GROMACS .gro file of N, CA and C in nm:
model
  534
    1MET      N    1   8.507  20.075   8.502
    1MET     CA    2   8.635  20.005   8.493
    1MET      C    3   8.610  19.863   8.444
    2THR      N    4   8.705  19.814   8.367
    2THR     CA    5   8.697  19.675   8.321
    2THR      C    6   8.736  19.581   8.435
    3PRO      N    7   8.703  19.453   8.424
    3PRO     CA    8   8.746  19.359   8.528
    3PRO      C    9   8.898  19.358   8.547
    4GLY      N   10   8.973  19.369   8.438
    4GLY     CA   11   9.119  19.373   8.449
    4GLY      C   12   9.168  19.495   8.523
    5GLN      N   13   9.107  19.611   8.496
    5GLN     CA   14   9.145  19.734   8.566
    5GLN      C   15   9.110  19.725   8.714
    6LEU      N   16   8.997  19.665   8.745
    6LEU     CA   17   8.959  19.648   8.885
    6LEU      C   18   9.057  19.557   8.958
    7LYS      N   19   9.103  19.452   8.891
    7LYS     CA   20   9.199  19.360   8.951
    7LYS      C   21   9.331  19.431   8.978
    8ILE      N   22   9.377  19.508   8.883
    8ILE     CA   23   9.503  19.581   8.902
    8ILE      C   24   9.490  19.684   9.013
    9LYS      N   25   9.376  19.750   9.021
    9LYS     CA   26   9.352  19.845   9.130
    9LYS      C   27   9.357  19.772   9.265
   10ALA      N   28   9.297  19.655   9.272
   10ALA     CA   29   9.299  19.577   9.397
   10ALA      C   30   9.441  19.536   9.433
   11TRP      N   31   9.519  19.493   9.334
   11TRP     CA   32   9.658  19.454   9.359
   11TRP      C   33   9.744  19.573   9.400
   12ARG      N   34   9.715  19.691   9.343
   12ARG     CA   35   9.791  19.811   9.379
   12ARG      C   36   9.762  19.849   9.524
   13GLU      N   37   9.636  19.838   9.564
   13GLU     CA   38   9.599  19.871   9.701
   13GLU      C   39   9.644  19.765   9.801
   14ASP      N   40   9.657  19.640   9.755
   14ASP     CA   41   9.694  19.531   9.845
   14ASP      C   42   9.793  19.437   9.776
   15PRO      N   43   9.923  19.468   9.782
   15PRO     CA   44  10.020  19.381   9.717
   15PRO      C   45  10.027  19.241   9.779
   16VAL      N   46   9.977  19.224   9.901
   16VAL     CA   47   9.970  19.090   9.959
   16VAL      C   48   9.875  19.004   9.877
   17LEU      N   49   9.762  19.061   9.837
   17LEU     CA   50   9.669  18.991   9.749
   17LEU      C   51   9.737  18.955   9.617
   18PHE      N   52   9.813  19.047   9.562
   18PHE     CA   53   9.889  19.021   9.440
   18PHE      C   54   9.980  18.900   9.457
   19VAL      N   55  10.057  18.897   9.566
   19VAL     CA   56  10.149  18.785   9.591
   19VAL      C   57  10.071  18.655   9.604
   20ARG      N   58   9.964  18.656   9.680
   20ARG     CA   59   9.885  18.534   9.698
   20ARG      C   60   9.826  18.484   9.566
   21GLU      N   61   9.774  18.577   9.486
   21GLU     CA   62   9.707  18.536   9.362
   21GLU      C   63   9.804  18.504   9.249
   22GLN      N   64   9.913  18.575   9.241
   22GLN     CA   65  10.007  18.551   9.131
   22GLN      C   66  10.109  18.443   9.161
   23PHE      N   67  10.152  18.432   9.286
   23PHE     CA   68  10.261  18.340   9.319
   23PHE      C   69  10.216  18.221   9.403
   24HIS      N   70  10.091  18.226   9.450
   24HIS     CA   71  10.032  18.115   9.526
   24HIS      C   72  10.114  18.078   9.649
   25VAL      N   73  10.160  18.181   9.719
   25VAL     CA   74  10.233  18.162   9.845
   25VAL      C   75  10.170  18.252   9.950
   26GLU      N   76  10.195  18.218  10.074
   26GLU     CA   77  10.152  18.302  10.186
   26GLU      C   78  10.277  18.370  10.242
   27PRO      N   79  10.287  18.501  10.227
   27PRO     CA   80  10.404  18.571  10.280
   27PRO      C   81  10.412  18.557  10.433
   28ASP      N   82  10.534  18.561  10.483
   28ASP     CA   83  10.554  18.565  10.628
   28ASP      C   84  10.499  18.695  10.683
   29ALA      N   85  10.476  18.700  10.813
   29ALA     CA   86  10.418  18.819  10.876
   29ALA      C   87  10.500  18.944  10.847
   30TRP      N   88  10.632  18.935  10.855
   30TRP     CA   89  10.716  19.054  10.830
   30TRP      C   90  10.709  19.095  10.683
   31GLN      N   91  10.693  18.998  10.591
   31GLN     CA   92  10.679  19.031  10.449
   31GLN      C   93  10.545  19.100  10.423
   32ILE      N   94  10.441  19.054  10.490
   32ILE     CA   95  10.310  19.120  10.479
   32ILE      C   96  10.322  19.265  10.524
   33GLU      N   97  10.390  19.286  10.636
   33GLU     CA   98  10.409  19.422  10.686
   33GLU      C   99  10.486  19.509  10.585
   34ALA      N  100  10.591  19.453  10.526
   34ALA     CA  101  10.669  19.528  10.427
   34ALA      C  102  10.586  19.558  10.302
   35LEU      N  103  10.511  19.460  10.253
   35LEU     CA  104  10.428  19.481  10.135
   35LEU      C  105  10.320  19.586  10.161
   36ARG      N  106  10.262  19.583  10.278
   36ARG     CA  107  10.158  19.683  10.310
   36ARG      C  108  10.218  19.822  10.328
   37GLU      N  109  10.337  19.828  10.384
   37GLU     CA  110  10.404  19.957  10.397
   37GLU      C  111  10.437  20.013  10.259
   38TYR      N  112  10.481  19.928  10.171
   38TYR     CA  113  10.507  19.970  10.032
   38TYR      C  114  10.379  20.027   9.969
   39ALA      N  115  10.266  19.961   9.988
   39ALA     CA  116  10.139  20.006   9.930
   39ALA      C  117  10.089  20.134   9.995
   40ARG      N  118  10.115  20.150  10.122
   40ARG     CA  119  10.067  20.265  10.197
   40ARG      C  120  10.150  20.389  10.170
   41GLY      N  121  10.275  20.371  10.137
   41GLY     CA  122  10.369  20.481  10.131
   41GLY      C  123  10.343  20.584  10.025
   42ASP      N  124  10.402  20.700  10.047
   42ASP     CA  125  10.402  20.808   9.950
   42ASP      C  126  10.502  20.769   9.842
   43LYS      N  127  10.454  20.735   9.724
   43LYS     CA  128  10.541  20.684   9.619
   43LYS      C  129  10.644  20.787   9.573
   44VAL      N  130  10.624  20.913   9.605
   44VAL     CA  131  10.722  21.012   9.564
   44VAL      C  132  10.852  20.995   9.644
   45LYS      N  133  10.843  20.965   9.771
   45LYS     CA  134  10.962  20.956   9.854
   45LYS      C  135  10.958  20.837   9.951
   46LEU      N  136  10.891  20.731   9.915
   46LEU     CA  137  10.885  20.614  10.002
   46LEU      C  138  11.022  20.549  10.012
   47ARG      N  139  11.063  20.521  10.134
   47ARG     CA  140  11.186  20.446  10.160
   47ARG      C  141  11.148  20.331  10.251
   48LEU      N  142  11.185  20.213  10.211
   48LEU     CA  143  11.151  20.094  10.286
   48LEU      C  144  11.277  20.011  10.297
   49ALA      N  145  11.320  19.979  10.417
   49ALA     CA  146  11.440  19.899  10.438
   49ALA      C  147  11.401  19.766  10.502
   50LEU      N  148  11.462  19.660  10.453
   50LEU     CA  149  11.440  19.526  10.507
   50LEU      C  150  11.570  19.479  10.568
   51LYS      N  151  11.569  19.451  10.697
   51LYS     CA  152  11.689  19.406  10.766
   51LYS      C  153  11.657  19.274  10.834
   52ALA      N  154  11.735  19.172  10.801
   52ALA     CA  155  11.713  19.041  10.861
   52ALA      C  156  11.837  18.956  10.838
   53CYS      N  157  11.840  18.842  10.901
   53CYS     CA  158  11.948  18.748  10.883
   53CYS      C  159  11.943  18.691  10.741
   54SER      N  160  12.038  18.609  10.708
   54SER     CA  161  12.043  18.546  10.576
   54SER      C  162  11.934  18.439  10.565
   55GLY      N  163  11.860  18.444  10.453
   55GLY     CA  164  11.767  18.337  10.423
   55GLY      C  165  11.620  18.351  10.455
   56PRO      N  166  11.570  18.462  10.514
   56PRO     CA  167  11.428  18.466  10.546
   56PRO      C  168  11.336  18.508  10.432
   57GLY      N  169  11.393  18.555  10.320
   57GLY     CA  170  11.308  18.593  10.208
   57GLY      C  171  11.309  18.740  10.173
   58LYS      N  172  11.415  18.812  10.206
   58LYS     CA  173  11.423  18.954  10.171
   58LYS      C  174  11.423  18.974  10.020
   59SER      N  175  11.503  18.896   9.948
   59SER     CA  176  11.510  18.911   9.802
   59SER      C  177  11.377  18.873   9.738
   60ALA      N  178  11.310  18.772   9.790
   60ALA     CA  179  11.178  18.736   9.739
   60ALA      C  180  11.082  18.853   9.756
   61CYS      N  181  11.085  18.915   9.873
   61CYS     CA  182  10.996  19.028   9.900
   61CYS      C  183  11.027  19.145   9.806
   62LEU      N  184  11.156  19.172   9.782
   62LEU     CA  185  11.193  19.278   9.687
   62LEU      C  186  11.143  19.245   9.547
   63ALA      N  187  11.155  19.120   9.506
   63ALA     CA  188  11.106  19.081   9.374
   63ALA      C  189  10.955  19.095   9.366
   64TRP      N  190  10.883  19.057   9.472
   64TRP     CA  191  10.737  19.073   9.472
   64TRP      C  192  10.700  19.220   9.456
   65ILE      N  193  10.772  19.307   9.527
   65ILE     CA  194  10.746  19.451   9.516
   65ILE      C  195  10.773  19.497   9.373
   66GLY      N  196  10.884  19.450   9.315
   66GLY     CA  197  10.915  19.486   9.177
   66GLY      C  198  10.808  19.442   9.079
   67TRP      N  199  10.759  19.319   9.095
   67TRP     CA  200  10.653  19.271   9.005
   67TRP      C  201  10.523  19.346   9.026
   68ASN      N  202  10.491  19.377   9.150
   68ASN     CA  203  10.370  19.456   9.177
   68ASN      C  204  10.383  19.594   9.113
   69PHE      N  205  10.498  19.655   9.127
   69PHE     CA  206  10.522  19.786   9.067
   69PHE      C  207  10.503  19.781   8.915
   70LEU      N  208  10.567  19.685   8.851
   70LEU     CA  209  10.555  19.674   8.705
   70LEU      C  210  10.411  19.649   8.662
   71THR      N  211  10.339  19.572   8.739
   71THR     CA  212  10.202  19.536   8.704
   71THR      C  213  10.103  19.649   8.730
   72CYS      N  214  10.121  19.722   8.838
   72CYS     CA  215  10.015  19.810   8.888
   72CYS      C  216  10.038  19.959   8.873
   73TYR      N  217  10.156  20.002   8.833
   73TYR     CA  218  10.184  20.146   8.830
   73TYR      C  219  10.210  20.193   8.688
   74ALA      N  220  10.106  20.238   8.625
   74ALA     CA  221  10.117  20.294   8.490
   74ALA      C  222   9.994  20.380   8.464
   75SER      N  223  10.007  20.466   8.367
   75SER     CA  224   9.894  20.544   8.316
   75SER      C  225   9.905  20.543   8.164
   76LYS      N  226   9.813  20.608   8.098
   76LYS     CA  227   9.818  20.612   7.952
   76LYS      C  228   9.943  20.683   7.902
   77THR      N  229   9.991  20.779   7.979
   77THR     CA  230  10.105  20.859   7.932
   77THR      C  231  10.237  20.828   8.003
   78HIS      N  232  10.234  20.757   8.113
   78HIS     CA  233  10.356  20.727   8.188
   78HIS      C  234  10.361  20.580   8.225
   79HIS      N  235  10.473  20.518   8.191
   79HIS     CA  236  10.494  20.378   8.224
   79HIS      C  237  10.596  20.366   8.337
   80PRO      N  238  10.589  20.259   8.414
   80PRO     CA  239  10.684  20.243   8.525
   80PRO      C  240  10.825  20.211   8.474
   81LYS      N  241  10.922  20.268   8.543
   81LYS     CA  242  11.062  20.241   8.515
   81LYS      C  243  11.130  20.216   8.649
   82GLY      N  244  11.222  20.122   8.648
   82GLY     CA  245  11.292  20.092   8.770
   82GLY      C  246  11.431  20.038   8.744
   83VAL      N  247  11.509  20.039   8.849
   83VAL     CA  248  11.642  19.979   8.846
   83VAL      C  249  11.659  19.893   8.970
   84ALA      N  250  11.741  19.792   8.955
   84ALA     CA  251  11.779  19.707   9.067
   84ALA      C  252  11.930  19.705   9.073
   85VAL      N  253  11.983  19.724   9.192
   85VAL     CA  254  12.128  19.719   9.213
   85VAL      C  255  12.157  19.634   9.336
   86SER      N  256  12.280  19.590   9.344
   86SER     CA  257  12.328  19.518   9.462
   86SER      C  258  12.474  19.554   9.480
   87MET      N  259  12.538  19.495   9.579
   87MET     CA  260  12.675  19.533   9.612
   87MET      C  261  12.774  19.498   9.501
   88THR      N  262  12.742  19.396   9.421
   88THR     CA  263  12.821  19.363   9.302
   88THR      C  264  12.726  19.318   9.193
   89ALA      N  265  12.773  19.323   9.069
   89ALA     CA  266  12.692  19.275   8.958
   89ALA      C  267  12.662  19.126   8.974
   90GLU      N  268  12.758  19.052   9.025
   90GLU     CA  269  12.739  18.908   9.044
   90GLU      C  270  12.633  18.880   9.151
   91ASN      N  271  12.636  18.956   9.257
   91ASN     CA  272  12.537  18.936   9.363
   91ASN      C  273  12.396  18.969   9.312
   92LEU      N  274  12.385  19.075   9.234
   92LEU     CA  275  12.255  19.110   9.175
   92LEU      C  276  12.206  18.998   9.084
   93ARG      N  277  12.293  18.951   8.997
   93ARG     CA  278  12.256  18.845   8.902
   93ARG      C  279  12.216  18.716   8.975
   94ASP      N  280  12.293  18.678   9.074
   94ASP     CA  281  12.274  18.549   9.140
   94ASP      C  282  12.163  18.549   9.245
   95ASN      N  283  12.121  18.665   9.292
   95ASN     CA  284  12.023  18.671   9.400
   95ASN      C  285  11.894  18.740   9.356
   96LEU      N  286  11.889  18.871   9.362
   96LEU     CA  287  11.764  18.941   9.333
   96LEU      C  288  11.715  18.915   9.191
   97TRP      N  289  11.804  18.920   9.091
   97TRP     CA  290  11.759  18.902   8.954
   97TRP      C  291  11.707  18.760   8.932
   98THR      N  292  11.768  18.664   8.998
   98THR     CA  293  11.719  18.526   8.992
   98THR      C  294  11.582  18.515   9.057
   99GLU      N  295  11.560  18.588   9.167
   99GLU     CA  296  11.428  18.588   9.233
   99GLU      C  297  11.321  18.640   9.137
  100PHE      N  298  11.352  18.745   9.062
  100PHE     CA  299  11.257  18.794   8.963
  100PHE      C  300  11.217  18.682   8.867
  101ALA      N  301  11.315  18.607   8.819
  101ALA     CA  302  11.288  18.498   8.725
  101ALA      C  303  11.206  18.388   8.790
  102ILE      N  304  11.240  18.350   8.910
  102ILE     CA  305  11.168  18.244   8.981
  102ILE      C  306  11.021  18.279   8.993
  103TRP      N  307  10.991  18.400   9.039
  103TRP     CA  308  10.851  18.438   9.062
  103TRP      C  309  10.777  18.458   8.931
  104ARG      N  310  10.842  18.510   8.829
  104ARG     CA  311  10.777  18.523   8.697
  104ARG      C  312  10.736  18.385   8.647
  105ASN      N  313  10.821  18.287   8.668
  105ASN     CA  314  10.794  18.153   8.618
  105ASN      C  315  10.679  18.084   8.690
  106THR      N  316  10.633  18.139   8.803
  106THR     CA  317  10.518  18.081   8.874
  106THR      C  318  10.388  18.149   8.836
  107SER      N  319  10.394  18.253   8.754
  107SER     CA  320  10.276  18.332   8.722
  107SER      C  321  10.249  18.333   8.571
  108PRO      N  322  10.147  18.263   8.525
  108PRO     CA  323  10.113  18.270   8.383
  108PRO      C  324  10.086  18.412   8.335
  109PHE      N  325  10.023  18.494   8.419
  109PHE     CA  326   9.996  18.633   8.382
  109PHE      C  327  10.127  18.709   8.356
  110LEU      N  328  10.224  18.699   8.447
  110LEU     CA  329  10.350  18.770   8.429
  110LEU      C  330  10.427  18.716   8.309
  111GLN      N  331  10.418  18.588   8.284
  111GLN     CA  332  10.484  18.530   8.167
  111GLN      C  333  10.425  18.586   8.037
  112ARG      N  334  10.295  18.606   8.036
  112ARG     CA  335  10.231  18.663   7.916
  112ARG      C  336  10.263  18.812   7.900
  113ALA      N  337  10.268  18.884   8.010
  113ALA     CA  338  10.279  19.029   8.003
  113ALA      C  339  10.422  19.082   7.997
  114PHE      N  340  10.517  19.009   8.055
  114PHE     CA  341  10.653  19.062   8.070
  114PHE      C  342  10.758  18.964   8.020
  115GLU      N  343  10.863  19.021   7.965
  115GLU     CA  344  10.980  18.944   7.923
  115GLU      C  345  11.090  18.965   8.028
  116TRP      N  346  11.159  18.859   8.064
  116TRP     CA  347  11.272  18.866   8.157
  116TRP      C  348  11.396  18.829   8.080
  117THR      N  349  11.500  18.912   8.089
  117THR     CA  350  11.631  18.879   8.031
  117THR      C  351  11.734  18.890   8.142
  118GLY      N  352  11.856  18.865   8.110
  118GLY     CA  353  11.962  18.872   8.210
  118GLY      C  354  11.987  19.011   8.265
  119THR      N  355  11.937  19.114   8.200
  119THR     CA  356  11.962  19.250   8.246
  119THR      C  357  11.838  19.340   8.247
  120ARG      N  358  11.725  19.289   8.200
  120ARG     CA  359  11.608  19.376   8.188
  120ARG      C  360  11.479  19.295   8.194
  121ILE      N  361  11.380  19.353   8.258
  121ILE     CA  362  11.244  19.300   8.255
  121ILE      C  363  11.161  19.409   8.190
  122PHE      N  364  11.079  19.372   8.091
  122PHE     CA  365  11.002  19.476   8.023
  122PHE      C  366  10.865  19.423   7.983
  123ALA      N  367  10.771  19.517   7.971
  123ALA     CA  368  10.637  19.483   7.924
  123ALA      C  369  10.646  19.448   7.776
  124LYS      N  370  10.589  19.336   7.740
  124LYS     CA  371  10.598  19.292   7.601
  124LYS      C  372  10.534  19.390   7.503
  125ASP      N  373  10.431  19.462   7.548
  125ASP     CA  374  10.365  19.556   7.457
  125ASP      C  375  10.425  19.697   7.461
  126HIS      N  376  10.518  19.723   7.552
  126HIS     CA  377  10.586  19.854   7.559
  126HIS      C  378  10.731  19.834   7.601
  127PRO      N  379  10.811  19.761   7.525
  127PRO     CA  380  10.946  19.724   7.571
  127PRO      C  381  11.041  19.841   7.592
  128GLU      N  382  11.020  19.950   7.521
  128GLU     CA  383  11.112  20.063   7.532
  128GLU      C  384  11.080  20.155   7.650
  129THR      N  385  10.958  20.148   7.702
  129THR     CA  386  10.916  20.249   7.801
  129THR      C  387  10.865  20.192   7.933
  130TRP      N  388  10.858  20.059   7.947
  130TRP     CA  389  10.796  19.998   8.067
  130TRP      C  390  10.889  19.888   8.114
  131TRP      N  391  10.975  19.917   8.214
  131TRP     CA  392  11.079  19.822   8.247
  131TRP      C  393  11.142  19.841   8.385
  132ILE      N  394  11.216  19.739   8.423
  132ILE     CA  395  11.313  19.744   8.534
  132ILE      C  396  11.442  19.686   8.478
  133SER      N  397  11.552  19.754   8.504
  133SER     CA  398  11.680  19.704   8.454
  133SER      C  399  11.775  19.674   8.570
  134ALA      N  400  11.860  19.577   8.546
  134ALA     CA  401  11.968  19.543   8.641
  134ALA      C  402  12.085  19.634   8.609
  135ARG      N  403  12.132  19.706   8.708
  135ARG     CA  404  12.244  19.798   8.684
  135ARG      C  405  12.355  19.772   8.785
  136ALA      N  406  12.476  19.796   8.740
  136ALA     CA  407  12.593  19.779   8.826
  136ALA      C  408  12.698  19.881   8.786
  137TRP      N  409  12.794  19.901   8.869
  137TRP     CA  410  12.907  19.989   8.841
  137TRP      C  411  13.029  19.899   8.831
  138SER      N  412  13.129  19.944   8.758
  138SER     CA  413  13.249  19.863   8.746
  138SER      C  414  13.322  19.860   8.879
  139LYS      N  415  13.401  19.757   8.897
  139LYS     CA  416  13.475  19.742   9.023
  139LYS      C  417  13.577  19.854   9.042
  140THR      N  418  13.615  19.920   8.934
  140THR     CA  419  13.712  20.029   8.943
  140THR      C  420  13.646  20.167   8.938
  141ALA      N  421  13.515  20.173   8.943
  141ALA     CA  422  13.445  20.301   8.932
  141ALA      C  423  13.477  20.393   9.048
  142ASN      N  424  13.493  20.521   9.016
  142ASN     CA  425  13.512  20.619   9.123
  142ASN      C  426  13.374  20.662   9.175
  143ALA      N  427  13.372  20.747   9.276
  143ALA     CA  428  13.246  20.786   9.340
  143ALA      C  429  13.150  20.849   9.240
  144GLU      N  430  13.201  20.933   9.151
  144GLU     CA  431  13.113  20.998   9.053
  144GLU      C  432  13.050  20.895   8.958
  145GLU      N  433  13.130  20.801   8.912
  145GLU     CA  434  13.078  20.696   8.823
  145GLU      C  435  12.977  20.608   8.895
  146GLN      N  436  13.004  20.575   9.020
  146GLN     CA  437  12.910  20.495   9.100
  146GLN      C  438  12.778  20.570   9.114
  147GLY      N  439  12.785  20.699   9.140
  147GLY     CA  440  12.665  20.780   9.159
  147GLY      C  441  12.576  20.788   9.036
  148ARG      N  442  12.633  20.768   8.918
  148ARG     CA  443  12.556  20.773   8.793
  148ARG      C  444  12.481  20.642   8.765
  149THR      N  445  12.500  20.543   8.848
  149THR     CA  446  12.437  20.412   8.826
  149THR      C  447  12.285  20.423   8.816
  150LEU      N  448  12.225  20.512   8.891
  150LEU     CA  449  12.080  20.524   8.894
  150LEU      C  450  12.027  20.637   8.807
  151SER      N  451  12.112  20.699   8.728
  151SER     CA  452  12.067  20.814   8.649
  151SER      C  453  11.986  20.769   8.527
  152GLY      N  454  11.909  20.864   8.473
  152GLY     CA  455  11.835  20.841   8.351
  152GLY      C  456  11.694  20.790   8.368
  153LEU      N  457  11.642  20.794   8.488
  153LEU     CA  458  11.504  20.750   8.510
  153LEU      C  459  11.411  20.869   8.504
  154HIS      N  460  11.317  20.863   8.410
  154HIS     CA  461  11.221  20.972   8.394
  154HIS      C  462  11.082  20.912   8.375
  155SER      N  463  10.998  20.929   8.473
  155SER     CA  464  10.860  20.880   8.467
  155SER      C  465  10.789  20.929   8.593
  156ASP      N  466  10.658  20.923   8.590
  156ASP     CA  467  10.582  20.949   8.713
  156ASP      C  468  10.592  20.831   8.808
  157TYR      N  469  10.637  20.716   8.757
  157TYR     CA  470  10.645  20.593   8.836
  157TYR      C  471  10.787  20.538   8.829
  158ILE      N  472  10.863  20.558   8.935
  158ILE     CA  473  11.002  20.514   8.940
  158ILE      C  474  11.023  20.431   9.067
  159LEU      N  475  11.094  20.319   9.050
  159LEU     CA  476  11.126  20.231   9.161
  159LEU      C  477  11.275  20.202   9.158
  160VAL      N  478  11.339  20.211   9.274
  160VAL     CA  479  11.479  20.172   9.290
  160VAL      C  480  11.482  20.061   9.393
  161LEU      N  481  11.529  19.945   9.353
  161LEU     CA  482  11.543  19.832   9.444
  161LEU      C  483  11.691  19.814   9.473
  162ILE      N  484  11.726  19.821   9.601
  162ILE     CA  485  11.865  19.810   9.642
  162ILE      C  486  11.878  19.687   9.732
  163ASP      N  487  11.942  19.585   9.678
  163ASP     CA  488  11.965  19.462   9.753
  163ASP      C  489  12.101  19.474   9.823
  164GLU      N  490  12.109  19.424   9.944
  164GLU     CA  491  12.232  19.433  10.024
  164GLU      C  492  12.274  19.579  10.042
  165SER      N  493  12.180  19.662  10.082
  165SER     CA  494  12.203  19.807  10.089
  165SER      C  495  12.316  19.846  10.184
  166GLY      N  496  12.344  19.765  10.283
  166GLY     CA  497  12.452  19.797  10.376
  166GLY      C  498  12.589  19.798  10.310
  167SER      N  499  12.601  19.737  10.194
  167SER     CA  500  12.729  19.731  10.123
  167SER      C  501  12.731  19.817   9.997
  168ILE      N  502  12.631  19.900   9.980
  168ILE     CA  503  12.623  19.986   9.861
  168ILE      C  504  12.704  20.113   9.885
  169PRO      N  505  12.786  20.155   9.786
  169PRO     CA  506  12.862  20.279   9.802
  169PRO      C  507  12.769  20.399   9.826
  170LEU      N  508  12.813  20.489   9.912
  170LEU     CA  509  12.733  20.606   9.948
  170LEU      C  510  12.688  20.688   9.827
  171PRO      N  511  12.771  20.710   9.724
  171PRO     CA  512  12.722  20.787   9.610
  171PRO      C  513  12.600  20.723   9.540
  172VAL      N  514  12.593  20.591   9.539
  172VAL     CA  515  12.478  20.524   9.478
  172VAL      C  516  12.354  20.548   9.564
  173LEU      N  517  12.370  20.534   9.695
  173LEU     CA  518  12.256  20.558   9.786
  173LEU      C  519  12.208  20.702   9.775
  174LYS      N  520  12.300  20.795   9.767
  174LYS     CA  521  12.260  20.936   9.756
  174LYS      C  522  12.183  20.962   9.626
  175SER      N  523  12.226  20.901   9.516
  175SER     CA  524  12.155  20.924   9.391
  175SER      C  525  12.016  20.859   9.395
  176GLY      N  526  11.999  20.755   9.474
  176GLY     CA  527  11.868  20.694   9.492
  176GLY      C  528  11.773  20.783   9.568
  177GLU      N  529  11.824  20.877   9.643
  177GLU     CA  530  11.743  20.972   9.718
  177GLU      C  531  11.682  21.080   9.630
  178GLN      N  532  11.734  21.100   9.512
  178GLN     CA  533  11.691  21.208   9.424
  178GLN      C  534  11.554  21.184   9.369
   0.00000   0.00000   0.00000
């Protein structure tokens, strides 16, 4: 393995190390627990919920997980794909999507490797196949339309980030279970 491959393997096994090295912060104890649970989990059906009061860093932790996923989960034939949703498009834009931008801006590596836009983060060398997108449903969407918010993800590596999950319509949550 090359030194770069060894580093990515280490970050995949220990996302806390990834956060420390890329963002130069020390996660809180509960964030360390969440990051380690994410790394330990069965990626086929891992479900991780973060419940806390306003302001302790849930969105930061979700963004760290998203960046770790984009950085560490790929193969020669399959690239990572993900979606991020929240209770409204505005909440997603103003909170979780902003967190992605904040943390990318602290990491020279992520700035070199990934492009961040208002609706998509993608690998600069594979923009069509290696990404996380911000998705929302219209305010007038019916249950079927809401449920299609997470459709179209095809890869061996898929991540769904749901911010403010307590306010997400049930059809969206159900489609995330698929």
